[in-house]
Amino acid sequence: MTPVLYALGHFCTKHRWIVVIAWVIILAGMMVGSKSLGWNTSNNMTLNGTGSQDATNLLNDRWPEAANGSIPVVLGAPGGKKISDSEYTDAINETVSNYQNDSNVTSVTSPIGTSQQSEALNSPDGQIAIISVVIKQSANELTVDQGNDLVNLSEPATKAGLTVGLGSYVGNAVSNPNTNLSIIVGIGAALIILLFTFGTLLAMGLPMLTALVGLFTGLCGIYLLGALISVPPIGPTLGIMIGLGVGVDYALFMVSRHRQHRGMGLDYKEAASRATATAGGAIVFAGSTVIIALCCMLVVDVPLLSSMGYAGAVSVLFAMLTALTLMPALLAIAGKGLDRFSLPGYSIETQEKNAESPRWTAWAKAIVRHRVIAVIVSLIALAFLSYPIHQLFLGQQDNGTFPTDTQARISYDLLDEGFGVGANAGFLVAIAIDSTDSSTVQTQLDDLQTALAGASGVASATQATVDSDGNAATINVTPTTGPAAEATSNLVTSLRNTTIPDATKGTSLTAYVGGSTASYVDLATLIGDRLVLTILVVVALGFILMTLAFRALGLALISSLMNLITVLAAFGVTTAVFEVGTGLSLIGIDETIPVLSYVPLIVFAIIFGLSMDYNVFLMSVVREKWLAKKDPQAAIIEGLASTGKIVSAAALIMTCVFLAFVINGNPIVKQFGVGAAFAIIIYATIIRCVLLPATMSFFGKATWYMPHWLDKILPNISIEGDQYFEGLEAKKAQSN
């Protein structure tokens, strides 16, 4: 790999302007291409083998018009007025007419009228009502643009002074808060850290420029991916979080290594080429690990998770490509000017010589000297952080925590106020009818409705609605608890396992509990069932990659365990914040909410990959020192002292980027931000600075153990190409 990267570095420095122009063309082309295809996202909630999917499949087969359920367009009258007041009648009728005339709408039920259906759409106090809309697109098919079009159809009601909010999956699709502020805050924090790390304005600016090009090309790549598969609305946000963080980090490592090579007396072009070959090797290895970890979401066999993994992987891929090509070209263009406009009192020579920091040296020596105490203290701290994980409940999204101006939150609050909290968590019971005796079938449906209505935890169950062919029916069930409540999840289970089987035994009916709430319950169950397998697959791959890279079974095992411990502690902190409520008000949420079912799995994949980044950069130096002196204690001290400052800067940048997204209004984004940020903090401090070096010191030479037979058959991979350049220098010396 080293010769290829070295040649790539030479090409990029020699043809630097061509490389820059090529990236401008690539970025422009991808922006035009993604925009022409439409910057659209949609949730693919296909959950094969679950009750909710069975309900969807049944209705798609027997009653397609009812398969998507209804979308509530919730209307709220102001100041004690009522929906039935004459001043609102025309506006409501016009709104109903708008939906009826829309090509994407299948049916509409107005709250104005004397039918039983219309009366049921009005709250007891008459101040809140629902226009029930059935649309052609499922949650898997609906795009954000289509969702916004449906919102715009309610304009007559809004102009009349009514508060309007669309719920269900339409409301969720259009309620993703803007990420611009988070991006600005993340970039600002990264620039400050880069400035104090490198000490000059140009050395600060080039990594950010490279990262931004990678970020925007990656974002366009995610939207292009959305033309092939369903990418969820949170996918681009996830891509921005990961892409910005790793993009700056990778460019930072390139500039740092470039300066070290300049300090060795190499000219700026050769220094940039060697940085591509050395730091570039670590970037390829670490970035590939992140991509593999994210793509391992395939193991769960849930399209929603797989597409999130792909979105993150695309952003990492473009961060790698820009760091390996655009960064050396920019370094060659900057030349000696890279070190101009430096901070007062900042020494460029110190960084170029890669001098070991006295403070980091003293710290590393203290850890090695008191390794047993260091292990015990760090494990106690990690156990404390991990402890809340026993309270972890994987739930679903609660729209009551969204910003108050979003469609999802407006509809949630209105439904809660007018019809009770359970109105936001309704189930759609899909029923297959396998009898032509309408009288008997009706009796059986009535009995099923009675059983559902009488079940513990159920607020109400509507009378069954039967399709015109008599092949299928639906019953809407409203629980007494909200969508995020654990009791709601338990109710889905009890209805499936007890209530419905008892009520349909010996009848011509087959019933399944479906709808959005039931789908998220099934998603949590699927993830819970496959969580251990997914983690084992990712850890096993990480172990294999570390073994290949460093040819040390002990080191590979220790590194994998450290990553697992990091994730456990991060999950504990996330549980403490969102489910226990520790510091919850600081991130803009008023009440505790469950951790969304897929957040831990995605965070695990991200953090396992990213922590591998820092591990690779640290262990590359430690291994180099180990091979030179065969002294495990000295290797740890020198490795930690040499990499301490730059890896800390990289980790601090990543932490700031993730924390910047905590200010986003979407509670799911907040959970990703908190989980990922604290994982980086934990790894960069407790693990990297204490537990990892102390453990390696404790095991000493055993850390580097490698069976002779295995060492012979494994390919010899040199991540940073030390052997290659040693051979190159030896050849030069012989020729002279």
XYZ file of C-alpha atoms in Angstrom:
736
model
C 0.000 0.000 0.000
C 2.862 2.394 0.830
C 4.328 2.539 -2.730
C 0.857 3.215 -4.166
C 0.147 6.015 -1.685
C 3.639 7.436 -2.185
C 3.076 7.517 -5.948
C -0.334 9.100 -5.372
C 1.277 11.762 -3.210
C 3.871 12.508 -5.887
C 1.173 12.805 -8.543
C -0.947 15.155 -6.417
C 1.968 17.429 -5.547
C 3.306 17.500 -9.113
C -0.124 18.123 -10.685
C -1.462 20.092 -7.757
C -3.596 22.541 -9.725
C -5.100 19.769 -11.818
C -6.087 17.961 -8.604
C -7.693 21.103 -7.162
C -9.611 21.792 -10.379
C -10.674 18.143 -10.545
C -12.189 18.364 -7.061
C -13.999 21.583 -7.974
C -15.474 19.820 -11.005
C -16.359 16.722 -8.971
C -18.086 18.803 -6.303
C -19.988 20.906 -8.858
C -20.984 17.833 -10.863
C -22.216 15.958 -7.800
C -24.183 18.963 -6.596
C -25.880 19.355 -9.987
C -26.495 15.612 -10.261
C -27.947 15.194 -6.780
C -30.093 18.312 -7.162
C -31.479 17.174 -10.518
C -32.462 13.822 -9.021
C -34.012 15.572 -6.040
C -32.618 15.949 -2.538
C -35.186 13.597 -1.088
C -35.155 11.107 1.743
C -37.651 8.577 3.043
C -37.936 6.033 5.839
C -37.911 2.390 4.789
C -39.574 0.615 7.697
C -39.650 -2.830 6.087
C -39.273 -5.277 8.977
C -39.420 -8.770 7.589
C -40.827 -11.444 9.870
C -42.556 -9.052 12.283
C -46.209 -8.553 13.169
C -46.286 -4.994 11.863
C -44.882 -6.129 8.509
C -47.436 -8.949 8.405
C -50.167 -6.331 8.898
C -48.782 -4.211 6.067
C -48.403 -7.197 3.755
C -51.941 -8.348 4.485
C -53.460 -4.982 3.637
C -51.240 -4.503 0.580
C -52.514 -7.834 -0.684
C -56.199 -7.584 0.235
C -56.960 -3.890 0.778
C -54.172 -1.653 -0.600
C -56.091 1.575 0.037
C -55.960 0.948 3.806
C -52.372 -0.283 4.004
C -50.851 3.085 4.896
C -53.301 3.978 7.640
C -54.555 7.537 7.975
C -52.652 10.797 8.371
C -54.208 13.113 10.982
C -54.401 16.748 9.904
C -55.040 18.135 13.373
C -56.868 21.459 13.761
C -56.882 23.548 16.929
C -59.211 26.504 17.548
C -57.693 29.489 19.407
C -58.774 31.121 22.647
C -61.617 28.879 23.763
C -63.329 28.922 20.370
C -64.680 25.749 18.782
C -63.956 24.069 15.473
C -67.672 24.105 14.692
C -67.839 27.918 14.845
C -69.123 29.349 11.567
C -65.997 31.456 11.006
C -63.971 28.264 10.430
C -66.455 26.208 8.394
C -65.497 27.511 4.948
C -61.767 27.236 5.647
C -62.099 23.639 6.873
C -64.240 22.689 3.892
C -61.719 24.288 1.531
C -58.898 22.395 3.239
C -60.829 19.122 2.946
C -61.441 19.895 -0.721
C -57.718 20.523 -1.279
C -56.912 17.060 0.032
C -59.721 15.419 -1.904
C -58.453 16.924 -5.153
C -54.825 15.993 -4.604
C -53.541 13.125 -6.752
C -51.557 11.641 -3.850
C -54.642 11.336 -1.606
C -56.855 8.240 -1.602
C -59.623 9.342 0.771
C -60.526 12.129 3.189
C -62.882 12.204 6.159
C -64.024 15.638 7.354
C -64.697 16.447 11.009
C -67.683 18.524 9.858
C -70.800 16.396 9.542
C -73.261 14.315 11.494
C -71.929 10.841 10.687
C -70.441 8.710 13.446
C -67.029 8.896 11.755
C -67.088 12.705 11.616
C -68.204 13.058 15.232
C -65.375 10.773 16.362
C -62.895 13.198 14.789
C -63.854 15.987 17.204
C -62.507 16.305 20.740
C -65.028 16.247 23.607
C -64.659 20.004 24.176
C -64.993 20.767 20.453
C -61.771 22.815 20.345
C -59.690 20.285 18.429
C -60.576 18.187 15.384
C -58.933 15.885 12.864
C -59.176 15.726 9.099
C -58.403 12.058 8.441
C -56.391 11.699 5.221
C -55.304 8.469 3.556
C -52.477 8.891 1.045
C -51.014 6.636 -1.631
C -47.436 6.749 -0.354
C -46.337 4.559 2.517
C -43.699 5.648 5.024
C -41.168 3.805 2.846
C -42.167 5.772 -0.252
C -42.999 9.266 1.011
C -40.364 11.883 0.219
C -39.819 15.113 2.134
C -41.037 17.159 -0.843
C -44.279 15.173 -0.972
C -44.704 15.665 2.765
C -44.281 19.420 2.434
C -46.820 19.473 -0.402
C -49.343 17.792 1.894
C -48.618 20.364 4.607
C -49.215 23.214 2.140
C -52.693 21.880 1.331
C -53.807 22.892 4.844
C -53.117 26.581 4.154
C -56.828 27.666 4.143
C -57.239 26.438 7.726
C -54.021 28.159 8.804
C -55.072 31.460 7.220
C -58.400 31.263 9.061
C -56.532 31.326 12.378
C -56.543 27.621 13.203
C -53.424 25.874 14.466
C -52.642 23.041 12.058
C -50.262 20.120 12.418
C -49.851 16.975 10.338
C -49.037 13.840 12.289
C -47.970 10.254 11.657
C -45.129 9.601 9.214
C -45.882 12.745 7.175
C -45.256 14.932 10.222
C -42.035 13.081 11.002
C -40.792 13.401 7.430
C -41.054 17.205 7.387
C -39.956 17.891 10.966
C -36.213 17.460 10.800
C -34.703 20.671 12.223
C -32.074 22.558 10.243
C -28.471 21.510 10.913
C -26.823 24.764 9.771
C -26.216 26.107 13.280
C -24.635 22.817 14.375
C -22.350 22.854 11.340
C -21.295 26.460 12.009
C -20.586 25.761 15.689
C -18.663 22.591 14.835
C -16.568 24.356 12.202
C -15.875 27.295 14.524
C -14.702 25.029 17.338
C -12.537 22.990 14.957
C -10.890 26.134 13.553
C -9.951 27.354 17.035
C -8.445 23.977 17.952
C -6.554 23.781 14.660
C -5.164 27.278 15.148
C -3.762 26.478 18.594
C -2.547 23.070 17.410
C -0.602 24.264 14.361
C -0.069 27.900 15.297
C -0.564 29.460 11.850
C -3.588 30.638 9.897
C -2.813 28.660 6.743
C -2.118 25.434 8.617
C -5.465 26.001 10.322
C -7.346 26.732 7.104
C -6.124 23.960 4.794
C -7.449 21.033 6.894
C -10.811 22.771 7.193
C -10.975 23.483 3.460
C -10.170 19.848 2.710
C -12.749 18.632 5.237
C -15.458 20.889 3.808
C -14.867 19.674 0.256
C -15.086 16.105 1.530
C -18.174 16.954 3.564
C -20.152 18.487 0.703
C -19.150 15.868 -1.870
C -20.070 13.206 0.664
C -23.420 14.875 1.330
C -24.137 14.961 -2.414
C -23.090 11.317 -2.552
C -25.663 10.479 0.124
C -28.412 12.205 -1.872
C -27.295 10.370 -5.018
C -27.472 7.165 -3.001
C -31.026 8.161 -2.126
C -31.923 7.797 -5.805
C -31.052 4.089 -5.538
C -32.227 3.153 -2.044
C -34.373 4.738 0.672
C -32.146 6.982 2.788
C -33.903 8.155 5.977
C -34.191 11.907 6.677
C -31.676 11.577 9.497
C -29.152 9.951 7.112
C -27.695 13.215 5.739
C -27.451 14.638 9.279
C -25.590 11.537 10.405
C -23.329 11.853 7.380
C -22.564 15.488 8.203
C -21.702 14.629 11.820
C -19.329 11.851 10.858
C -17.969 13.457 7.684
C -17.077 16.761 9.302
C -15.406 15.105 12.277
C -13.282 12.554 10.418
C -12.601 14.978 7.562
C -10.919 17.486 9.864
C -9.140 14.744 11.800
C -7.701 13.070 8.698
C -6.503 16.391 7.275
C -5.039 17.283 10.669
C -2.963 14.097 10.719
C -1.742 14.843 7.190
C -0.549 18.354 8.100
C 1.085 17.084 11.287
C 3.043 14.398 9.437
C 3.948 16.889 6.670
C 5.515 19.163 9.262
C 7.442 16.282 10.775
C 8.900 15.431 7.380
C 9.777 19.087 6.808
C 11.631 18.964 10.110
C 13.665 16.037 8.721
C 14.957 18.349 5.985
C 12.667 17.254 3.144
C 11.390 19.879 0.712
C 7.684 20.701 0.878
C 6.717 18.532 -2.125
C 8.536 15.456 -0.872
C 7.190 16.086 2.645
C 3.632 16.163 1.293
C 4.232 12.976 -0.732
C 5.616 11.151 2.287
C 2.777 12.393 4.456
C 0.412 10.797 1.955
C 2.339 7.529 2.191
C 2.693 7.497 5.998
C -0.268 9.275 7.562
C -2.226 8.305 4.453
C -1.683 4.623 5.224
C -3.147 5.100 8.692
C -6.039 7.076 7.203
C -6.827 4.298 4.715
C -6.680 1.656 7.427
C -8.679 3.614 10.004
C -11.212 4.938 7.489
C -11.744 1.470 6.040
C -12.417 0.212 9.560
C -15.097 2.870 10.071
C -16.681 2.006 6.720
C -16.660 -1.725 7.478
C -18.181 -1.133 10.916
C -20.968 1.007 9.447
C -21.678 -1.479 6.659
C -21.998 -4.216 9.275
C -25.482 -2.807 9.892
C -26.433 -5.265 7.150
C -26.265 -7.981 9.803
C -29.415 -6.604 11.445
C -31.322 -7.018 8.141
C -33.288 -3.798 8.590
C -33.210 -1.467 5.536
C -33.536 1.619 7.764
C -30.316 0.757 9.626
C -28.460 -0.437 6.544
C -29.146 2.840 4.731
C -27.953 4.848 7.756
C -24.750 2.821 7.718
C -24.307 3.448 4.003
C -24.863 7.192 4.499
C -22.143 7.317 7.141
C -19.828 5.169 5.039
C -20.209 7.475 2.015
C -19.246 10.500 4.109
C -16.155 8.713 5.487
C -15.138 7.585 1.995
C -15.080 11.142 0.641
C -13.269 12.387 3.755
C -10.573 9.802 3.016
C -10.355 10.677 -0.678
C -9.973 14.420 -0.088
C -7.379 13.882 2.642
C -5.322 11.612 0.365
C -5.502 13.742 -2.790
C -6.638 17.309 -2.179
C -4.619 17.765 1.036
C -1.182 16.999 -0.520
C -2.038 19.199 -3.495
C -2.908 22.105 -1.187
C 0.254 21.505 0.883
C 2.308 21.686 -2.307
C 0.557 24.912 -3.342
C 1.110 26.439 0.111
C 4.795 25.458 0.110
C 6.838 27.389 2.638
C 3.908 29.738 3.155
C 2.226 27.127 5.336
C 4.016 28.524 8.376
C 3.344 32.206 7.777
C 1.078 34.298 9.995
C 1.866 32.329 13.124
C 0.586 32.970 16.635
C 2.910 35.043 18.844
C 5.415 32.874 20.684
C 4.515 29.712 18.761
C 7.472 27.504 17.776
C 7.089 25.815 14.400
C 10.473 24.094 14.835
C 9.287 22.186 17.902
C 6.425 20.638 15.986
C 8.577 19.886 12.937
C 11.057 17.989 15.086
C 8.174 15.998 16.597
C 9.711 16.477 20.021
C 8.125 14.415 22.748
C 6.096 16.583 25.070
C 7.667 16.749 28.554
C 4.218 16.724 30.130
C 3.061 13.710 28.149
C 6.354 11.966 28.892
C 5.922 12.554 32.622
C 2.333 11.346 32.479
C 3.230 8.196 30.542
C 6.054 7.381 32.964
C 3.679 7.779 35.916
C 1.118 5.436 34.331
C 3.758 2.807 33.549
C 5.245 3.077 37.044
C 1.856 2.783 38.778
C 0.138 0.590 36.203
C -1.811 -1.586 38.642
C -3.286 1.427 40.426
C -4.017 3.042 37.047
C -5.909 -0.046 35.861
C -7.960 -0.276 39.051
C -8.847 3.432 39.190
C -9.769 3.623 35.515
C -11.925 0.482 35.713
C -13.764 1.919 38.722
C -14.425 5.138 36.811
C -15.626 3.213 33.759
C -17.842 0.985 35.894
C -19.415 4.105 37.404
C -20.099 5.549 33.957
C -21.443 2.223 32.667
C -23.716 1.509 35.649
C -26.850 3.305 34.340
C -26.933 0.958 31.349
C -28.986 -1.515 33.405
C -31.850 0.984 33.097
C -31.577 1.191 29.307
C -34.922 0.805 27.546
C -34.824 0.795 23.766
C -37.967 2.672 22.805
C -39.220 4.782 19.958
C -39.388 8.390 18.918
C -41.605 10.621 21.017
C -42.675 13.643 18.982
C -43.472 15.481 22.200
C -39.775 16.350 22.454
C -39.502 17.930 18.996
C -39.233 21.731 18.666
C -42.620 23.358 19.224
C -42.809 24.823 15.713
C -42.502 21.502 13.857
C -45.456 19.676 12.328
C -44.713 16.553 14.376
C -44.789 18.483 17.667
C -47.846 20.628 16.807
C -49.923 17.583 15.892
C -48.627 15.685 18.943
C -49.591 18.453 21.376
C -53.009 18.984 19.814
C -53.836 15.260 19.840
C -52.602 14.945 23.411
C -54.726 17.916 24.519
C -57.878 16.925 22.660
C -57.891 13.145 22.654
C -55.380 12.007 25.289
C -51.726 10.983 25.067
C -52.618 7.584 23.614
C -53.949 9.237 20.460
C -50.318 9.642 19.372
C -49.629 5.930 19.763
C -52.519 4.264 17.964
C -52.315 0.756 16.501
C -53.846 -0.401 13.239
C -55.130 -3.949 13.625
C -55.240 -5.550 10.173
C -57.635 -8.463 9.827
C -57.812 -11.125 7.112
C -61.335 -12.501 6.556
C -61.559 -16.030 5.185
C -65.305 -16.542 5.117
C -68.163 -15.447 2.873
C -70.751 -15.633 5.646
C -71.100 -11.893 6.309
C -73.356 -12.330 9.335
C -70.938 -14.672 11.094
C -67.978 -12.511 10.140
C -69.612 -9.400 11.571
C -70.256 -11.194 14.865
C -66.629 -12.321 14.985
C -65.408 -8.797 14.226
C -67.615 -7.379 16.973
C -66.237 -9.910 19.428
C -62.671 -9.016 18.434
C -63.418 -5.305 18.820
C -64.915 -5.924 22.258
C -61.861 -7.918 23.315
C -59.501 -5.219 22.106
C -61.474 -2.426 23.755
C -61.525 -4.327 27.030
C -57.832 -5.156 27.127
C -55.818 -3.611 29.936
C -54.016 -0.498 28.693
C -56.458 0.186 25.843
C -58.382 3.470 25.894
C -60.645 2.665 22.933
C -61.063 0.487 19.877
C -63.161 1.543 16.889
C -65.741 -0.642 15.205
C -64.255 -2.729 12.411
C -64.186 -1.210 8.945
C -64.550 -3.850 6.213
C -63.393 -3.467 2.619
C -65.940 -3.668 -0.203
C -64.895 -7.206 -1.156
C -65.217 -8.493 2.384
C -61.659 -9.877 2.377
C -60.124 -7.624 5.012
C -60.949 -5.257 7.837
C -59.226 -2.810 10.160
C -59.729 -1.731 13.758
C -57.996 1.344 15.209
C -56.828 0.837 18.779
C -55.864 3.725 21.046
C -53.733 2.893 24.123
C -53.806 4.792 27.406
C -50.095 5.600 27.190
C -47.868 7.484 24.755
C -45.710 6.044 21.973
C -42.470 6.155 23.957
C -43.862 4.506 27.100
C -42.641 1.020 27.978
C -46.255 0.154 28.822
C -47.200 0.779 25.178
C -44.560 -1.673 24.022
C -45.821 -4.238 26.527
C -49.380 -3.688 25.290
C -48.386 -4.550 21.707
C -46.900 -7.802 22.997
C -49.942 -8.709 25.104
C -52.394 -7.976 22.283
C -50.418 -10.233 19.946
C -49.755 -13.031 22.406
C -52.998 -13.136 24.355
C -55.899 -10.841 23.419
C -56.030 -11.436 19.647
C -55.299 -15.208 19.708
C -58.023 -15.718 22.335
C -60.557 -13.599 20.436
C -59.905 -15.133 17.010
C -59.512 -18.786 18.032
C -61.874 -20.937 15.995
C -62.976 -18.019 13.765
C -62.367 -17.095 10.136
C -60.244 -14.119 11.200
C -56.487 -13.666 11.264
C -55.361 -10.396 12.857
C -52.038 -8.570 13.140
C -51.103 -5.459 15.132
C -49.533 -2.883 12.814
C -49.094 0.845 12.390
C -46.193 3.185 13.139
C -46.051 2.536 16.885
C -46.083 -1.232 16.458
C -43.394 -0.946 13.769
C -41.021 0.820 16.142
C -41.753 -1.768 18.831
C -40.828 -4.470 16.320
C -37.726 -2.536 15.295
C -36.555 -2.437 18.913
C -37.185 -6.173 19.235
C -35.273 -6.954 16.038
C -32.327 -4.840 17.132
C -32.350 -6.391 20.590
C -32.330 -9.888 19.090
C -29.428 -9.133 16.739
C -27.470 -6.610 18.797
C -25.032 -9.137 20.264
C -24.415 -10.764 16.873
C -23.739 -7.400 15.228
C -21.357 -6.351 17.993
C -19.497 -9.667 17.778
C -19.140 -9.341 13.999
C -17.762 -5.791 14.258
C -15.407 -6.705 17.123
C -14.178 -9.792 15.265
C -13.439 -7.742 12.155
C -11.657 -5.141 14.272
C -9.576 -7.860 15.937
C -8.572 -9.291 12.553
C -7.641 -5.863 11.161
C -5.561 -4.976 14.230
C -3.793 -8.344 14.032
C -2.980 -7.778 10.368
C -1.790 -4.236 11.008
C 0.375 -4.757 14.091
C 1.103 -8.503 14.057
C 0.396 -8.834 17.767
C -2.485 -10.936 19.119
C -2.236 -9.414 22.587
C -2.446 -5.877 21.253
C -5.385 -6.765 18.990
C -7.258 -8.338 21.912
C -6.544 -5.427 24.262
C -7.610 -2.880 21.637
C -10.875 -4.693 20.928
C -11.700 -4.919 24.634
C -10.923 -1.226 25.089
C -13.334 -0.331 22.304
C -16.067 -2.467 23.880
C -15.515 -0.866 27.290
C -15.679 2.581 25.694
C -19.009 1.838 24.071
C -20.454 0.397 27.302
C -19.479 3.526 29.235
C -20.884 5.773 26.484
C -24.177 3.844 26.541
C -24.251 4.289 30.316
C -23.846 8.063 30.006
C -26.504 8.219 27.258
C -28.928 6.264 29.461
C -28.168 8.520 32.430
C -28.906 11.637 30.391
C -32.024 10.632 28.457
C -33.689 7.985 30.636
C -32.563 8.959 34.135
C -32.635 12.675 33.370
C -29.137 13.681 34.499
C -28.412 17.084 32.935
C -31.346 16.682 30.534
C -32.405 20.336 30.754
C -28.941 21.397 29.591
C -29.597 19.918 26.143
C -33.049 21.412 25.682
C -35.321 18.494 26.650
C -37.863 18.879 29.431
C -38.620 15.253 30.305
C -36.956 11.866 30.088
C -37.332 9.861 26.891
C -36.201 6.362 25.950
C -33.104 5.871 23.856
C -34.306 5.221 20.316
C -33.835 1.571 19.452
C -31.303 2.029 16.664
C -29.178 4.749 18.296
C -26.921 2.416 20.357
C -26.200 0.194 17.361
C -25.285 3.074 15.037
C -23.245 4.793 17.772
C -21.432 1.505 18.422
C -20.481 1.192 14.760
C -19.346 4.827 14.587
C -17.340 4.754 17.798
C -15.753 1.376 17.197
C -14.463 2.691 13.904
C -13.436 6.143 15.147
C -11.683 4.851 18.262
C -9.752 2.586 15.912
C -8.528 5.788 14.213
C -6.814 7.013 17.352
C -5.647 3.508 18.203
C -3.946 3.144 14.836
C -2.158 6.506 15.049
C -1.012 5.784 18.611
C -0.052 2.140 18.101
C 1.825 2.851 14.874
C 4.294 4.912 16.866
C 4.341 2.503 19.820
C 5.069 -0.436 17.497
C 7.823 1.534 15.774
C 9.468 2.157 19.159
C 8.943 -1.472 20.172
C 10.610 -2.811 17.037
C 13.519 -0.406 17.492
C 14.298 -1.180 21.145
C 12.241 -4.263 22.110
C 11.490 -2.462 25.369
C 7.686 -2.533 25.899
C 7.703 0.060 28.684
C 9.840 2.559 26.765
C 7.713 2.011 23.647
C 4.557 2.947 25.553
C 6.123 6.042 27.108
C 7.646 7.331 23.864
C 4.561 6.501 21.805
C 2.165 8.282 24.145
C 4.505 11.261 24.498
C 4.940 11.598 20.712
C 1.268 11.365 19.802
C -0.328 12.904 22.882
C -0.816 16.429 21.584
C -1.965 15.668 18.045
C -4.330 12.831 18.977
C -5.794 14.957 21.778
C -6.423 17.752 19.292
C -8.099 15.320 16.889
C -10.276 13.897 19.657
C -11.197 17.370 20.885
C -12.267 18.381 17.377
C -14.391 15.254 17.009
C -15.970 15.839 20.423
C -16.820 19.457 19.602
C -18.369 18.444 16.266
C -20.570 15.816 17.913
C -21.559 18.132 20.789
C -22.460 20.847 18.271
C -25.278 18.581 17.073
C -26.735 18.357 20.574
C -28.178 21.839 19.963
C -30.198 20.383 17.072
C -33.911 20.239 17.846
C -34.317 16.599 16.812
C -34.085 14.404 19.948
C -32.653 11.546 17.887
C -29.799 13.764 16.692
C -29.244 14.819 20.311
C -28.913 11.165 21.324
C -26.399 10.506 18.549
C -24.459 13.612 19.557
C -24.343 12.807 23.272
C -23.518 9.133 22.761
C -20.762 9.729 20.209
C -19.250 12.760 22.003
C -18.959 11.014 25.364
C -17.557 7.906 23.708
C -14.770 10.028 22.195
C -14.196 11.800 25.519
C -14.015 8.492 27.391
C -11.684 6.893 24.863
C -9.395 9.906 24.501
C -9.018 10.376 28.262
C -9.637 7.328 30.470
C -8.838 4.678 27.850
C -6.008 6.178 25.792
C -4.306 8.066 28.602
C -4.730 5.570 31.453
C -6.237 2.118 30.926
C -4.705 1.229 27.542
C -1.071 2.131 28.360
C -1.387 0.694 31.877
C -2.761 -2.600 30.554
C -0.081 -2.840 27.877
C 2.560 -2.087 30.486
C 1.115 -4.742 32.801
C 1.362 -7.449 30.127
C 4.696 -6.182 28.857
C 6.165 -8.287 26.060
C 3.069 -10.523 26.047
C 1.225 -7.616 24.419
C 3.302 -8.205 21.297
C 2.931 -11.988 21.258
C 2.473 -13.540 17.821
C 2.658 -17.285 17.104
C 5.449 -18.024 14.657
C 3.214 -20.082 12.364
C 0.642 -17.284 12.169
C 3.304 -14.650 11.609
C 4.562 -16.610 8.588
C 1.193 -16.901 6.824
C -0.155 -13.399 7.431
C 0.556 -10.741 4.815
C 3.099 -8.150 5.923
C 1.221 -4.866 6.148
C 3.150 -1.740 7.084
C 0.556 0.928 7.798
C 2.873 3.915 7.769
C 5.487 2.400 5.465
C 8.505 2.639 7.764
C 10.208 -0.408 6.219
C 9.573 0.894 2.701
C 11.283 4.226 3.384
C 14.121 2.578 5.296
C 14.783 0.476 2.192
C 14.480 3.545 -0.005
C 17.026 5.458 2.068
C 19.372 2.459 2.093
C 19.270 2.260 -1.708
C 20.008 5.961 -1.971
C 22.938 5.592 0.410
C 24.380 2.693 -1.634
C 24.042 4.594 -4.893
C 25.937 7.497 -3.417
